[in-house]
XYZ file of N, CA and C in Angstrom:
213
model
N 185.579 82.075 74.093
C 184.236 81.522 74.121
C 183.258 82.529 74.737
N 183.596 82.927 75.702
C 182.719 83.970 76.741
C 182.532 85.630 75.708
N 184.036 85.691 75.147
C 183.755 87.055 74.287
C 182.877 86.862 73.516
N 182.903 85.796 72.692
C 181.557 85.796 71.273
C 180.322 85.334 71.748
N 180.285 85.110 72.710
C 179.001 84.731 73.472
C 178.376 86.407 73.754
N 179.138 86.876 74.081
C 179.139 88.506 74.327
C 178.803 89.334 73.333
N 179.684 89.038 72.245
C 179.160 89.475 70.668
C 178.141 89.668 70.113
N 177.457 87.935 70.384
C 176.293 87.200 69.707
C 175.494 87.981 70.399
N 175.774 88.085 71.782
C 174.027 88.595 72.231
C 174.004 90.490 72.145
N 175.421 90.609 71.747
C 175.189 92.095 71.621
C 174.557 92.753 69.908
N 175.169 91.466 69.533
C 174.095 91.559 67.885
C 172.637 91.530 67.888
N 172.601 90.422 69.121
C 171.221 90.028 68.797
C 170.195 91.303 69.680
N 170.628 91.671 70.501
C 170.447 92.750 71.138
C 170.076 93.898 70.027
N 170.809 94.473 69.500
C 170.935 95.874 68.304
C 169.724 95.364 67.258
N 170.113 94.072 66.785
C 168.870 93.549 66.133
C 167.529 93.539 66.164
N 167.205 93.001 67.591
C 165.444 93.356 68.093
C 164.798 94.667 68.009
N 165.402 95.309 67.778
C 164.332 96.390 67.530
C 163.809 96.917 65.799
N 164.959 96.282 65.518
C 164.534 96.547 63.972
C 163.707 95.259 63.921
N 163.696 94.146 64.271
C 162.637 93.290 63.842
C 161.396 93.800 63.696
N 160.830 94.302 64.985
C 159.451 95.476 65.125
C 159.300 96.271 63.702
N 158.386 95.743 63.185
C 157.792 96.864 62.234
C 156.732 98.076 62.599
N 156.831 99.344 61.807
C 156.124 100.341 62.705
C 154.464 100.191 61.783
N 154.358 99.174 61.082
C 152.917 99.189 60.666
C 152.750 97.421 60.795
N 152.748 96.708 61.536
C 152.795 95.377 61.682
C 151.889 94.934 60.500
N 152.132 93.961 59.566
C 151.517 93.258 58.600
C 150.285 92.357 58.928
N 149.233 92.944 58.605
C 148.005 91.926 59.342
C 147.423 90.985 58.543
N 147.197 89.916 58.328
C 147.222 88.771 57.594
C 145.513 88.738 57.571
N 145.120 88.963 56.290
C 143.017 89.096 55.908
C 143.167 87.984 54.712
N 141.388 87.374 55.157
C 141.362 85.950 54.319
C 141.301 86.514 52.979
N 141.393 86.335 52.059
C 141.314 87.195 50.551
C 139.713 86.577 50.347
N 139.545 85.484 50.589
C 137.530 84.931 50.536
C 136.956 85.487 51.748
N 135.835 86.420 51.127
C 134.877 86.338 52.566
C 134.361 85.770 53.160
N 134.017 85.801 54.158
C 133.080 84.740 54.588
C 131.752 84.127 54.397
N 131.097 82.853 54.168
C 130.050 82.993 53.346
C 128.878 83.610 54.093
N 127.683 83.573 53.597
C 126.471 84.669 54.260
C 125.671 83.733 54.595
N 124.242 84.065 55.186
C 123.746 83.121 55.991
C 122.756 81.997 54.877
N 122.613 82.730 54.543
C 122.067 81.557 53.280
C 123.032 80.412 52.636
N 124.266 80.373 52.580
C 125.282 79.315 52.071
C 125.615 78.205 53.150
N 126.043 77.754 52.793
C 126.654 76.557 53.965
C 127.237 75.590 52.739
N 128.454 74.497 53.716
C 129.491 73.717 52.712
C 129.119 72.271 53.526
N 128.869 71.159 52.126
C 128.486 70.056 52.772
C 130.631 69.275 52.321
N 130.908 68.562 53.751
C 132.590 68.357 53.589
C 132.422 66.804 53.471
N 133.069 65.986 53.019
C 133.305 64.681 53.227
C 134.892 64.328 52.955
N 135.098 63.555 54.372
C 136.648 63.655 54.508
C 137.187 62.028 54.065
N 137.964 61.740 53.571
C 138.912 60.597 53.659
C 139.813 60.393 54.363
N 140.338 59.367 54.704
C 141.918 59.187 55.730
C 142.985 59.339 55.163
N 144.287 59.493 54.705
C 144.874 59.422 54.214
C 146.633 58.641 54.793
N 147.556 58.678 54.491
C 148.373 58.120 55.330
C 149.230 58.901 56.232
N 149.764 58.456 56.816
C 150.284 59.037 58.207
C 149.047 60.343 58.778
N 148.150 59.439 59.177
C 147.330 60.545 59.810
C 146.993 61.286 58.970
N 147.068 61.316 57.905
C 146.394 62.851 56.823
C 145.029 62.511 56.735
N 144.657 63.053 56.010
C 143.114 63.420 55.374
C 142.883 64.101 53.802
N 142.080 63.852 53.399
C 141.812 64.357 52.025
C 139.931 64.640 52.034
N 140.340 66.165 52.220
C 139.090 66.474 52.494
C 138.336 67.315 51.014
N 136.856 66.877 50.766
C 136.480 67.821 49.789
C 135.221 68.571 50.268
N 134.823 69.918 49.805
C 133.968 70.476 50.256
C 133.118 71.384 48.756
N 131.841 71.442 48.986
C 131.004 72.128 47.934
C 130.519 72.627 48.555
N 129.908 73.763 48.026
C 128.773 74.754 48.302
C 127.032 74.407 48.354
N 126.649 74.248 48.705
C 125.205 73.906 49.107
C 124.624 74.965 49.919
N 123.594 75.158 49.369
C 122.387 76.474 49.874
C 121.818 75.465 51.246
N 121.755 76.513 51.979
C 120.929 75.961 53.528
C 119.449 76.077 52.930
N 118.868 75.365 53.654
C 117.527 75.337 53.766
C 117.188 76.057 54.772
N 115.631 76.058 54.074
C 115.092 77.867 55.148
C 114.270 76.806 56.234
N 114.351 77.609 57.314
C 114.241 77.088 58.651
C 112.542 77.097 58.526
N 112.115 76.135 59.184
C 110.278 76.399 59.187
C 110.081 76.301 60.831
N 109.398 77.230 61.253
C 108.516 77.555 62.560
C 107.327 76.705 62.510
N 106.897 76.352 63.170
C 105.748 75.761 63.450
C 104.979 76.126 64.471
N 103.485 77.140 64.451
C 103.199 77.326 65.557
C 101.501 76.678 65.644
N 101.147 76.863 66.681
C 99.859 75.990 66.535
C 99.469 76.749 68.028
N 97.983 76.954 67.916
C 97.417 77.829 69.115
C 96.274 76.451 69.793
N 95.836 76.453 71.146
C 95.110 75.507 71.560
C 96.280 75.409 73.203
């Protein structure tokens, strides 16, 4: 019992270093992100066991208005 216990961790030992990759894989959204003019209007449903069923569209933001007034 104690020898393959010995084994196991001497495998697992030799092993860890090859796990390490020498260019680590970096995970990028393939969609960019949208720009400041876009925005997404979402409306969600419940679904069962706690889920959700969510849908989302694209909708243009509206342009912001300043209001200034002197006095």
């Amino acid at each position: 019992m104690r020898r393959s216990l010995t084994i196991v961790g001497l495998v697992l030992a030799a092993l860890a270093p090859a796990a390490c990759a020498p260019n680590p894989i970096v995970a990028r959204d393939p969609v960019p992100a949208p720009g400041p003019e876009e925005a997404y209007r979402c409306e969600s449903r419940s679904a069962v066991l706690n889920g959700y069923w969510s849908t989302c569209e694209p909708v243009l933001r509206e342009r912001e208005v300043v209001v200034r007034s002197k006095g």
